[in-house]
Every structure is written in C-alpha cells, then in structure tokens.
C-alpha cells in the first residue's frame, strides 16, 4: 500500500484507492490505536553544578543570529522595526513548520520586550502594577510587528534526539541586542534598559545632541541627514 | 474573568420610548456598549437597567440638509459607517480620519458616534478593576476622595479620550439632545466641562440624537493627529485636530481662519487660542506650522492621567502638530 496525495492506494492495483483518513479508520478498527510511545531524556550532569544546571537542558547549545532593519525617529524617539531575519541552528529540524513557528514566535516576543512590554510597579501607589490589563500592558498588534524571515540552519548533533538541538528560547535572545545595535547604528545612542520606549530613546538622543553641542562627542553619521 | 453585574435590559423601538424609560431611577443608556460594558465590569457605574438604543432605527441615518447647510449624522451611526460614508468624507474628511483611528476595527463596527462624543473620561487610576482600585482606596471619580494624578487636587482631571470630539469641535459641530423637556441643540465647544466626574452638560434623562456639522462653501483643509504606542486598539496619548479656512483652494493660499483643538489633557478638550498670528499667512509657509505648534505646546499641559510621561507627551504635541500641518500641505 502507498500513501500518495491524501489517498491510500494498492500498489499492485492502483485503481483501488480510498482517502487516507478512511484507510486509517479501517486500520484502527482492526488493530486499535496506530501509535507508538517513546521518550527522550537529556544526558545527566551535562551542565555542572551552577544554578539552573539541573533543568535537563539540551545536550548541545543552539545558535541563533538576528538581523534587524529599523529606523529611529529622532524627533519622537519612536523605533520602527521593519524586518527581522532570524537564522537558527536547531540541529536536525524534526518539523520545519514547527521550528519556523518557534522562531517567528521568539522574534515577536523578544521584539515586544524590546519595544513596548514592561512590568512597572508604582511605589507611590502601594506597589500597584501599572499595566494590569491587556489594554495597559501593551503587546504589539499585527500592525506593529515587523516582517519576519525564518532561516533554519541544520547542523545535527549526535547527542540529540534524531540530531535535534532545540528551538525553544534560543531563537529569542539575539533580537534585543540586534535592535539595540540597530538603534546605535541609526542614531548613535546605546540604550541599556528595556524597553526601548520613545521617551527613553528620545532622552538619549537629546542627551547626545547636548554632548555634541558642547564639543564632547562627534556628531553621529546620520545626524547630518536630520529633517528640519 | 470580569463579569457584568446583574441588570435588566430594555429595548425600546422609538426614541420617545427610550426617553421615557430613562426616567425610571437606576436606568442608564447603552448604544454600542464598547465604553460602558468594560466600565460596568470594572464596577465604575451601577445601573440597574440598561436602555438599549439598538432597536431605535431613526438614529442611524446620515443626511445632508441643503437648506440648513448641515451634515446631520445620527448618533447611532457606527464609527465604521462614519469613517466610510461618502457624504462625511466629502464634507468632513478629518472626521473620517478620526473615526477610523478609534480603537480597533471590531470596536468601530460596534461603537457609535453618539457614544464616542459621550465617551466617559479616562484615567490610569480609574479604568482598572475594583480590586486594583481598592489597593489605593479609589479616587474622586471612583470610591475615594483623593486624586492620584494631582496630589491634593479637589477636581477630577480624568482625560477626555475621544478621537472624534476634538475634530468635531474644530469643525464647529453641535449636538442634538432629546430629553423629557424636549429637544435642544448645544455647540460642542460648550458641551464639555472641566470636571472628570461629569464632563458633559448632558442631563441624565437626555439622549444624544445627532451630531450636526455645518457645511462650508469656502476652501478648507482639516486634519487629525493621534499618537499612541501601538498601531491599533489604544486610546490616544496625544490628540490634535486642526482646521484651516483658506482664501483660495490651494495650500499656498493665505489662511482666513484657524481652529486647533487638543484632547487627552484634562476632562475638557482645549481650544487653542491666539492663532490670529497665522491668519493671512500661507498654510504652506513653514513658519505657520512652527507658530501653531508653539501655541499648542505652550497652552497644552498633559497630565499623568494616561500612560507615558506627561513631559514627553507635551514635547510630542509640538512635533505632531507641526507634522499634521506638513501632512495637510503635502496632500495639497
């Protein structure tokens, strides 16, 4: 029997064919659930004694690189991320679609953390959280989210299940420094606190402008192009 | 999960029935409900009966009254309808822009213009769950007696957060209200008062039935600028409506009259004064944009009643005002 184009067909007599789903129903009626149970455990003591070292991490680290294309509005401090390319070495990709989904989700979550999400408690009001709802705790909408291009890099690891490493948190990490570097490249300021919110970026730009005016630092390359 | 309190709903078919129903104690008007229902879930109001306008068909028409030279928009028209209506686009394009920037498409399909002009004022210390508010003991607008925005303040400064209101005031619009004592008409610039706990002069038993925008035969350029952090969903953090009457139908023409209205300050939208200086100047003259932006910056002082630092928002008023005028000039 062969499974081709959503149909199960008889190899000897290809005219005998039924939809795949029906073939599986017949098989499960005769043999019970068609399934196999298996498991994979990470090697023990792989990561030593440090805090968090016992979580059963993947035997091999994954590797990720991000490129962020962005612009910074020097009058408002608004950072607009246009596109992110994410290349992730997940070892052998067991399901390319799921790996890509993990990578895109990671970029979205990291981008959100970089640009707008923020947990703030207000010490002047009994430590109340200032963003206790999804209106005041802002997460990016479709309109705010950059285009994302996920590029899977497969370098299988012999220790991992079928050669896989991981595609969980790894693809998230580089997006924050990528955006921070992009802001530095665009306007010459280093922001070392999250999020890179418009007031914070604008304050850094204005502080740098004051330094330039005082002759302490050179004008940044793009300042010459600033709109009037 | 936040639940609605238990209450009755009445669905009158005519305006007269609605006005009558509103006279019973504990009753409260509901149209689209996009502002009211979250406020009820937050226990900011406690009506026992909602009088729904959903069945009152006479409220959703949009007409041009040629004799009176007025665009009459029924208060029940949804914001999506207002945004897409060819008559509104022809006579009040800046209103289309503002209506199209409110919240999200799903909310605009439900929310009405009458509801938007009566949108309750908002504050970061008010529009939260009652549980959240209980940790700070409430405030003047909810269960308490103090103001968390202006320490020691006796007056509620919750922000007028409607996108349409500044635009409508800039266009010289009025509201038609119907109540037990008949109908009355009020200019929108006089409708709002500087008290966040009750920021309109609407009586409890009155229903807003229409928004009336005067038609102009002279050349005009009008626009609306809204800044929020996200591209959708959010209430405005800065909000500026501009309207310039011109001597000829081109942006290089001298300005005959200028109106600028700013929202999201306190409970009352601010009509910017001393704009006479730009009358006679060309709209496309960069000095015009600079003067108007300076007036807005000087006269408008955002408060810590909505997210994002007030000094930052004040700086941004200058930038966004200037850019809004530049956009009008670029559009020709």
Coordinates of C-alpha atoms in Angstrom, one line a residue:
Chain A
X1 CA 0.0 0.0 0.0
X2 CA 1.2 3.5 -0.7
X3 CA 0.0 6.9 0.7
X4 CA 0.1 9.4 -2.1
X5 CA -1.7 12.8 -2.3
X6 CA -4.1 12.2 0.6
X7 CA -5.1 8.8 -0.7
X8 CA -4.1 5.2 0.2
X9 CA -3.7 3.0 -2.8
X10 CA -3.0 -0.6 -3.5
X11 CA 0.5 -0.8 -5.1
X12 CA -0.5 -3.9 -7.2
X13 CA -3.8 -2.4 -8.3
X14 CA -3.5 1.4 -8.1
X15 CA -7.2 1.8 -9.1
X16 CA -8.1 0.5 -5.6
X17 CA -7.8 3.6 -3.5
X18 CA -9.5 5.4 -0.6
X19 CA -8.9 8.7 1.2
X20 CA -6.1 8.3 3.8
X21 CA -8.4 9.2 6.7
X22 CA -10.6 6.3 5.8
X23 CA -7.7 3.9 5.5
X24 CA -6.6 4.9 9.0
X25 CA -10.1 4.4 10.4
X26 CA -10.2 0.9 8.9
X27 CA -6.8 0.1 10.3
X28 CA -7.6 1.4 13.8
X29 CA -10.9 -0.6 13.8
X30 CA -8.9 -3.8 13.2
X31 CA -5.8 -3.1 15.3
X32 CA -6.7 -0.4 17.8
X33 CA -4.8 2.9 18.0
X34 CA -2.0 3.3 15.5
X35 CA 0.7 4.8 17.7
X36 CA 4.0 4.3 19.3
X37 CA 5.2 5.6 22.7
X38 CA 8.7 6.8 23.1
X39 CA 10.7 9.2 25.1
X40 CA 14.0 11.1 25.2
X41 CA 15.9 12.2 28.3
X42 CA 18.7 14.6 28.2
X43 CA 22.0 13.2 29.5
X44 CA 22.6 13.7 33.2
X45 CA 25.1 16.1 34.7
X46 CA 25.8 17.6 31.4
X47 CA 25.9 21.2 32.7
X48 CA 27.5 21.0 36.1
X49 CA 26.6 22.5 39.4
X50 CA 25.5 26.0 38.6
X51 CA 22.1 27.3 39.4
X52 CA 19.7 26.1 36.7
X53 CA 22.2 23.4 35.6
X54 CA 19.8 20.6 36.6
X55 CA 16.9 21.5 34.3
X56 CA 17.8 18.8 31.8
X57 CA 19.0 21.2 29.1
X58 CA 19.6 20.1 25.5
X59 CA 23.0 18.3 25.3
X60 CA 24.1 20.8 22.6
X61 CA 23.5 24.6 22.6
X62 CA 21.6 26.0 19.7
X63 CA 23.0 29.0 17.8
X64 CA 21.0 32.0 16.5
X65 CA 21.7 35.1 14.6
X66 CA 19.3 38.0 14.0
X67 CA 19.5 41.0 11.7
X68 CA 17.0 43.8 12.4
X69 CA 16.2 46.5 9.8
X70 CA 14.9 49.5 11.7
X71 CA 14.6 53.3 11.7
X72 CA 14.6 55.7 14.6
X73 CA 12.6 58.9 14.5
X74 CA 15.0 61.5 16.1
X75 CA 12.1 63.9 17.0
X76 CA 9.9 61.4 18.7
X77 CA 12.3 58.6 19.8
X78 CA 10.0 56.1 18.1
X79 CA 11.8 53.0 16.9
X80 CA 10.2 51.2 14.0
X81 CA 11.4 47.7 13.2
X82 CA 10.7 47.0 9.6
X83 CA 12.1 43.5 9.2
X84 CA 13.9 40.8 11.1
X85 CA 15.9 37.9 9.6
X86 CA 16.4 35.1 12.1
X87 CA 18.8 32.2 11.3
X88 CA 18.6 29.4 13.9
X89 CA 20.7 26.3 14.2
X90 CA 18.3 23.8 15.8
X91 CA 20.3 20.7 14.8
X92 CA 18.1 18.4 12.8
X93 CA 14.7 20.0 12.2
X94 CA 12.1 17.4 13.2
X95 CA 9.3 19.5 11.8
X96 CA 10.4 22.5 9.7
X97 CA 7.0 24.2 10.1
X98 CA 7.1 24.0 13.9
X99 CA 10.7 25.2 14.1
X100 CA 9.8 28.2 11.9
X101 CA 6.8 28.9 14.1
X102 CA 9.0 28.8 17.2
X103 CA 11.5 31.1 15.6
X104 CA 8.8 33.6 14.5
X105 CA 7.2 33.5 17.9
X106 CA 10.5 34.1 19.5
X107 CA 11.2 37.1 17.4
X108 CA 7.8 38.5 18.1
X109 CA 8.1 38.0 21.9
X110 CA 11.7 39.4 22.0
X111 CA 10.7 42.4 19.8
X112 CA 7.8 43.1 22.0
X113 CA 10.1 43.1 25.1
X114 CA 12.5 45.4 23.3
X115 CA 9.9 47.9 22.1
X116 CA 6.9 48.1 24.5
X117 CA 6.2 45.4 27.0
X118 CA 7.1 46.5 30.5
X119 CA 6.3 45.4 34.1
X120 CA 6.2 48.5 36.2
X121 CA 5.1 48.7 39.8
X122 CA 4.4 52.1 41.3
X123 CA 6.0 52.6 44.7
X124 CA 3.9 55.7 45.3
X125 CA 0.7 53.7 45.0
X126 CA 1.3 50.7 47.2
X127 CA 3.3 48.9 44.6
X128 CA 0.4 48.6 42.2
X129 CA 1.2 47.2 38.7
X130 CA 0.7 50.0 36.2
X131 CA -0.2 47.6 33.4
X132 CA -2.7 45.1 35.0
X133 CA -4.7 44.5 31.8
X134 CA -4.1 43.9 28.1
X135 CA -5.0 47.5 27.5
X136 CA -2.4 49.0 29.7
X137 CA 0.2 46.2 29.3
X138 CA 0.9 46.7 25.7
X139 CA 1.7 43.8 23.4
X140 CA 2.3 44.5 19.7
X141 CA -0.5 44.1 17.2
X142 CA -0.1 42.8 13.7
X143 CA 0.4 46.5 12.6
X144 CA 3.4 46.9 14.9
X145 CA 5.1 43.5 14.3
X146 CA 7.9 43.5 11.7
X147 CA 8.1 41.1 8.8
X148 CA 10.0 38.0 9.9
X149 CA 12.0 35.7 7.8
X150 CA 13.0 32.5 9.5
X151 CA 16.0 30.6 8.1
X152 CA 16.6 27.2 9.5
X153 CA 20.2 26.1 9.8
X154 CA 20.5 22.3 10.3
X155 CA 23.8 21.1 11.9
X156 CA 22.7 17.8 13.5
X157 CA 24.1 17.0 16.9
X158 CA 24.8 13.3 17.6
X159 CA 23.7 13.5 21.2
X160 CA 20.3 15.0 20.5
X161 CA 17.1 13.1 19.5
X162 CA 17.5 12.3 15.8
X163 CA 20.1 15.0 15.8
X164 CA 18.0 17.8 17.1
X165 CA 19.3 20.6 19.4
X166 CA 16.5 22.9 20.4
X167 CA 14.1 25.6 19.1
X168 CA 12.6 27.0 22.2
X169 CA 14.1 30.0 23.9
X170 CA 17.2 30.1 21.8
X171 CA 15.8 31.9 18.8
X172 CA 14.6 34.8 21.1
X173 CA 17.8 36.0 22.7
X174 CA 19.5 37.9 19.9
X175 CA 16.6 40.1 18.9
X176 CA 17.0 42.5 21.8
X177 CA 20.7 43.2 21.2
X178 CA 20.1 43.3 17.5
X179 CA 17.5 46.1 18.0
X180 CA 19.8 47.9 20.5
X181 CA 22.6 47.7 18.0
X182 CA 20.3 48.9 15.2
X183 CA 19.3 52.0 17.3
X184 CA 23.0 52.7 18.0
X185 CA 23.8 52.4 14.3
X186 CA 20.9 54.7 13.4
X187 CA 21.3 57.5 15.9
X188 CA 24.5 56.7 17.9
X189 CA 22.9 56.1 21.3
X190 CA 23.3 53.0 23.5
X191 CA 20.1 52.1 25.4
X192 CA 20.8 49.5 28.1
X193 CA 17.4 49.3 29.7
X194 CA 14.2 47.7 28.4
X195 CA 12.0 48.6 26.7
X196 CA 13.5 51.0 24.2
X197 CA 10.5 53.2 24.6
X198 CA 10.1 56.5 22.7
X199 CA 10.7 58.7 25.8
X200 CA 13.8 56.8 26.8
X201 CA 15.3 56.8 23.2
X202 CA 14.4 60.5 22.7
X203 CA 16.1 61.4 26.1
X204 CA 19.2 59.6 25.0
X205 CA 19.2 61.3 21.6
X206 CA 18.8 64.7 23.2
X207 CA 21.5 64.0 25.7
X208 CA 23.8 63.0 22.9
X209 CA 22.9 66.2 21.0
X210 CA 23.8 68.2 24.1
X211 CA 27.2 66.5 24.2
X212 CA 27.8 67.2 20.5
X213 CA 26.8 70.8 21.1
X214 CA 29.3 71.0 23.9
X215 CA 32.0 69.5 21.7
X216 CA 32.4 66.4 23.8
X217 CA 31.5 63.9 21.1
X218 CA 31.4 63.9 17.3
X219 CA 28.1 64.1 15.5
X220 CA 26.7 60.7 14.6
X221 CA 26.8 59.8 10.9
X222 CA 23.1 60.3 10.3
X223 CA 22.6 63.5 12.2
X224 CA 23.6 65.4 9.1
X225 CA 20.5 64.0 7.4
X226 CA 18.1 65.0 10.1
X227 CA 15.0 66.6 8.8
X228 CA 14.5 70.2 9.8
Chain B
X1 CA -12.7 36.8 34.5
X2 CA -14.6 40.1 34.9
X3 CA -18.3 39.6 34.9
X4 CA -21.1 42.1 34.3
X5 CA -23.3 42.9 37.3
X6 CA -26.8 41.6 37.2
X7 CA -29.1 44.1 35.4
X8 CA -32.2 44.4 33.2
X9 CA -32.1 45.5 29.6
X10 CA -34.9 47.3 27.8
X11 CA -35.1 47.5 24.1
X12 CA -37.4 50.4 23.1
X13 CA -38.2 50.7 19.4
X14 CA -38.6 54.5 19.3
X15 CA -36.8 57.5 20.7
X16 CA -39.8 58.6 22.7
X17 CA -40.0 55.2 24.5
X18 CA -36.2 55.4 25.2
X19 CA -36.6 58.9 26.7
X20 CA -39.5 57.7 28.8
X21 CA -37.6 54.6 30.0
X22 CA -34.6 56.7 31.0
X23 CA -36.8 58.5 33.6
X24 CA -37.0 55.5 35.8
X25 CA -34.4 55.5 38.6
X26 CA -31.3 53.4 38.0
X27 CA -31.7 53.3 34.3
X28 CA -28.7 54.0 32.0
X29 CA -28.4 54.5 28.2
X30 CA -26.4 52.0 26.2
X31 CA -25.7 52.2 22.4
X32 CA -22.6 50.2 21.2
X33 CA -21.6 49.5 24.7
X34 CA -17.8 49.4 23.9
X35 CA -17.1 52.0 26.6
X36 CA -19.9 51.2 29.0
X37 CA -19.5 47.4 29.3
X38 CA -15.9 47.4 30.4
X39 CA -16.7 50.2 32.9
X40 CA -19.6 48.1 34.3
X41 CA -17.2 45.1 34.6
X42 CA -14.8 47.4 36.4
X43 CA -17.7 48.4 38.7
X44 CA -17.4 52.1 37.8
X45 CA -21.1 52.5 37.4
X46 CA -24.0 50.6 38.9
X47 CA -27.2 51.0 36.9
X48 CA -30.0 48.5 37.5
X49 CA -31.4 48.8 34.0
X50 CA -29.8 49.4 30.6
X51 CA -32.0 51.2 28.0
X52 CA -30.6 50.0 24.7
X53 CA -30.7 52.2 21.6
X54 CA -30.0 49.2 19.3
X55 CA -33.7 49.0 18.2
X56 CA -34.2 52.7 17.6
X57 CA -33.6 52.9 13.8
X58 CA -34.3 56.6 13.4
X59 CA -30.9 57.3 15.0
X60 CA -28.6 55.8 12.4
X61 CA -29.2 57.9 9.3
X62 CA -26.7 60.3 7.8
X63 CA -28.1 63.1 5.7
X64 CA -27.1 66.4 4.1
X65 CA -29.6 69.1 4.8
X66 CA -29.1 71.5 1.9
X67 CA -31.5 74.2 3.2
X68 CA -29.8 74.4 6.6
X69 CA -26.4 73.7 5.0
X70 CA -25.7 71.0 7.6
X71 CA -24.4 67.4 7.6
X72 CA -26.6 65.6 10.1
X73 CA -25.1 62.3 11.4
X74 CA -27.4 60.2 13.5
X75 CA -25.9 59.4 16.9
X76 CA -26.5 55.7 16.3
X77 CA -24.2 55.6 13.2
X78 CA -21.3 53.3 13.9
X79 CA -17.8 54.7 13.7
X80 CA -17.1 52.3 10.7
X81 CA -20.2 53.8 9.0
X82 CA -19.0 57.4 9.7
X83 CA -15.5 56.5 8.5
X84 CA -16.7 55.1 5.2
X85 CA -19.7 57.4 4.5
X86 CA -19.2 59.3 1.2
X87 CA -21.1 62.3 2.5
X88 CA -19.0 62.6 5.6
X89 CA -15.8 62.1 3.5
X90 CA -17.0 64.9 1.2
X91 CA -17.9 67.4 3.9
X92 CA -15.8 66.5 6.9
X93 CA -12.8 64.4 5.9
X94 CA -11.0 64.9 9.2
X95 CA -13.9 63.3 11.0
X96 CA -13.5 60.2 8.8
X97 CA -9.8 60.1 9.8
X98 CA -10.6 60.4 13.5
X99 CA -13.5 57.8 13.4
X100 CA -11.2 55.4 11.5
X101 CA -8.5 55.7 14.2
X102 CA -10.6 54.8 17.2
X103 CA -9.7 51.6 18.9
X104 CA -9.8 48.6 16.5
X105 CA -12.0 47.6 13.5
X106 CA -14.1 45.3 15.6
X107 CA -14.8 48.0 18.2
X108 CA -15.6 50.6 15.4
X109 CA -18.1 48.2 13.9
X110 CA -20.0 48.2 17.3
X111 CA -19.3 51.7 18.7
X112 CA -21.5 54.6 17.8
X113 CA -20.6 58.3 17.1
X114 CA -23.1 59.3 19.8
X115 CA -21.3 57.1 22.3
X116 CA -17.9 58.4 21.2
X117 CA -18.9 62.0 21.8
X118 CA -20.1 60.9 25.3
X119 CA -17.2 58.6 26.0
X120 CA -16.5 58.8 29.7
X121 CA -13.3 60.4 30.7
X122 CA -10.4 58.0 31.4
X123 CA -7.6 57.8 33.9
X124 CA -4.9 55.2 34.7
X125 CA -6.1 55.2 38.3
X126 CA -9.8 54.8 37.5
X127 CA -10.2 52.4 34.5
X128 CA -9.0 49.3 36.4
X129 CA -10.7 46.5 38.2
X130 CA -12.4 47.4 41.5
X131 CA -9.9 45.0 43.1
X132 CA -6.9 47.0 41.7
X133 CA -8.6 50.3 42.8
X134 CA -9.2 49.0 46.3
X135 CA -5.4 48.8 46.9
X136 CA -5.2 52.6 46.6
X137 CA -8.5 53.4 48.1
X138 CA -10.1 54.6 44.9
X139 CA -10.2 58.3 44.0
X140 CA -12.6 61.2 43.4
X141 CA -14.0 59.5 40.3
X142 CA -14.4 56.1 41.9
X143 CA -14.8 55.1 45.5
X144 CA -12.4 57.5 47.2
X145 CA -11.9 61.2 47.9
X146 CA -8.4 62.0 46.7
X147 CA -6.8 62.5 43.3
X148 CA -3.8 60.3 42.4
X149 CA -2.8 62.4 39.4
X150 CA -2.7 65.8 41.1
X151 CA -1.9 65.2 44.8
X152 CA -4.1 67.4 46.9
X153 CA -6.3 68.1 43.9
X154 CA -10.0 68.5 44.6
X155 CA -11.1 68.4 41.0
X156 CA -11.1 65.2 38.8
X157 CA -8.7 65.6 35.9
X158 CA -9.5 62.3 34.1
X159 CA -8.8 62.7 30.4
X160 CA -11.3 63.3 27.6
X161 CA -10.1 60.5 25.3
X162 CA -12.4 60.6 22.3
X163 CA -10.7 60.9 18.9
X164 CA -13.8 62.4 17.3
X165 CA -14.5 65.2 19.8
X166 CA -11.5 67.4 19.1
X167 CA -12.2 67.1 15.4
X168 CA -15.9 67.9 15.7
X169 CA -15.2 71.0 17.9
X170 CA -12.7 72.1 15.3
X171 CA -15.4 71.8 12.6
X172 CA -17.8 73.9 14.7
X173 CA -20.2 70.9 15.2
X174 CA -23.2 70.8 17.6
X175 CA -25.1 68.1 19.3
X176 CA -28.9 67.5 19.2
X177 CA -30.2 66.2 22.5
X178 CA -33.7 65.0 23.3
X179 CA -35.0 64.7 26.9
X180 CA -38.2 64.9 28.9
X181 CA -38.3 68.6 28.4
X182 CA -38.0 68.5 24.6
X183 CA -35.1 68.9 22.3
X184 CA -32.2 71.2 22.5
X185 CA -29.1 71.9 20.5
X186 CA -25.7 72.7 22.0
X187 CA -22.4 73.7 20.4
X188 CA -19.8 71.0 21.1
X189 CA -17.3 73.6 22.3
X190 CA -19.7 74.4 25.1
X191 CA -20.8 70.8 25.8
X192 CA -17.7 69.7 27.8
X193 CA -16.7 71.0 31.3
X194 CA -13.5 70.6 33.3
X195 CA -14.8 68.0 35.7
X196 CA -13.8 64.4 35.1
X197 CA -16.6 63.0 37.2
X198 CA -19.2 64.6 34.9
X199 CA -17.6 66.2 31.9
X200 CA -20.6 67.0 29.8
X201 CA -23.6 69.2 30.3
X202 CA -25.9 66.3 29.2
X203 CA -28.8 65.8 31.7
X204 CA -29.3 62.2 33.0
X205 CA -32.6 61.8 31.1
X206 CA -31.2 63.2 27.8
X207 CA -30.3 61.2 24.7
X208 CA -27.8 62.5 22.1
X209 CA -29.7 62.0 18.8
X210 CA -27.4 63.6 16.2
X211 CA -24.1 65.3 15.5
X212 CA -24.5 68.3 13.3
X213 CA -21.6 69.6 11.2
X214 CA -22.1 72.9 9.4
X215 CA -21.2 72.8 5.7
X216 CA -18.8 75.3 4.4
X217 CA -18.6 76.6 0.8
X218 CA -15.2 78.2 1.3
X219 CA -11.9 76.3 0.8
X220 CA -10.7 74.4 3.9
X221 CA -8.0 72.0 5.0
X222 CA -8.6 69.9 8.1
X223 CA -6.7 67.0 9.7
X224 CA -6.4 64.9 12.8
X225 CA -3.2 63.7 14.5
X226 CA -3.3 60.8 17.0
X227 CA -0.3 59.3 18.7
X228 CA -0.4 56.0 20.5
X229 CA 2.3 53.4 21.1
X230 CA 0.5 50.7 19.0
X231 CA -1.0 51.0 15.5
X232 CA -4.4 49.8 16.8
X233 CA -6.6 49.3 19.9
X234 CA -5.1 52.1 22.0
X235 CA -6.7 55.3 23.2
X236 CA -4.9 58.4 22.1
X237 CA -1.9 59.6 24.1
X238 CA -1.7 62.9 22.1
X239 CA -4.6 64.1 20.1
X240 CA -4.7 67.2 17.9
X241 CA -7.5 68.4 15.5
X242 CA -6.7 71.2 13.1
X243 CA -8.9 73.1 10.7
X244 CA -7.8 75.9 8.4
X245 CA -10.1 78.0 6.3
X246 CA -8.3 79.3 3.2
X247 CA -8.8 82.3 0.9
X248 CA -8.3 80.1 -2.2
X249 CA -8.4 76.3 -2.7
X250 CA -4.7 75.7 -2.6
X251 CA -2.3 75.2 0.3
X252 CA -0.2 78.2 -0.6
X253 CA -3.3 80.4 -0.1
X254 CA -3.5 82.7 2.9
X255 CA -5.3 81.4 6.0
X256 CA -8.6 83.1 6.6
X257 CA -9.3 81.3 10.0
X258 CA -7.6 78.6 12.1
X259 CA -9.0 76.3 14.8
X260 CA -6.9 73.9 16.7
X261 CA -8.4 71.6 19.4
X262 CA -6.4 69.3 21.7
X263 CA -7.7 66.3 23.6
X264 CA -6.3 63.9 26.3
X265 CA -5.3 66.7 28.6
X266 CA -7.9 67.0 31.4
X267 CA -11.7 66.4 31.2
X268 CA -12.3 69.2 28.7
X269 CA -10.8 69.4 25.2
X270 CA -8.7 72.6 24.8
X271 CA -9.4 75.1 22.0
X272 CA -6.0 76.6 21.4
X273 CA -6.2 80.5 21.4
X274 CA -4.1 83.3 19.9
X275 CA -3.9 81.8 16.5
X276 CA -4.7 85.2 14.9
X277 CA -1.0 85.4 14.1
X278 CA -1.2 82.8 11.3
X279 CA -4.3 84.5 9.7
X280 CA -3.1 85.9 6.4
X281 CA 0.0 83.7 6.3
X282 CA 0.2 80.9 3.8
X283 CA -0.7 77.4 5.1
X284 CA 2.4 76.0 3.3
X285 CA 4.7 78.6 4.9
X286 CA 6.8 76.6 7.4
X287 CA 6.5 79.5 9.8
X288 CA 2.8 78.8 10.0
X289 CA 3.4 75.2 11.3
X290 CA 6.0 76.4 13.7
X291 CA 3.8 79.1 15.2
X292 CA 0.8 76.8 15.6
X293 CA 3.0 74.1 17.1
X294 CA 4.4 76.6 19.5
X295 CA 1.0 77.8 20.6
X296 CA -0.2 74.2 21.2
X297 CA 3.0 73.4 23.2
X298 CA 2.7 76.5 25.3
X299 CA -1.0 76.2 26.1
X300 CA -1.5 72.4 26.5
X301 CA -0.1 70.6 29.5
X302 CA -0.7 66.9 29.5
X303 CA -1.1 65.3 33.0
X304 CA -0.1 61.9 34.4
X305 CA -3.6 60.6 33.9
X306 CA -2.8 58.4 31.0
X307 CA 0.3 56.2 30.3
X308 CA 3.6 57.7 29.1
X309 CA 5.3 60.6 30.8
X310 CA 3.4 63.9 30.7
X311 CA 6.6 66.0 29.8
X312 CA 7.3 63.6 26.9
X313 CA 3.7 63.9 25.6
X314 CA 3.9 67.7 25.9
X315 CA 7.0 67.7 23.7
X316 CA 5.3 65.5 21.3
X317 CA 2.3 67.8 21.0
X318 CA 4.7 70.3 19.3
X319 CA 6.1 67.7 17.0
X320 CA 2.8 66.1 16.0
X321 CA 1.1 69.4 15.5
X322 CA 3.8 70.6 13.1
X323 CA 3.8 67.2 11.3
X324 CA 0.0 67.3 10.9
X325 CA 0.2 70.7 9.2
X326 CA 3.1 69.4 7.0
X327 CA 0.9 66.5 6.0
X328 CA -2.0 68.8 5.1
X329 CA 0.4 70.8 2.9
X330 CA 1.8 67.6 1.3
X331 CA -1.7 66.4 0.5
X332 CA -2.2 69.6 -1.5

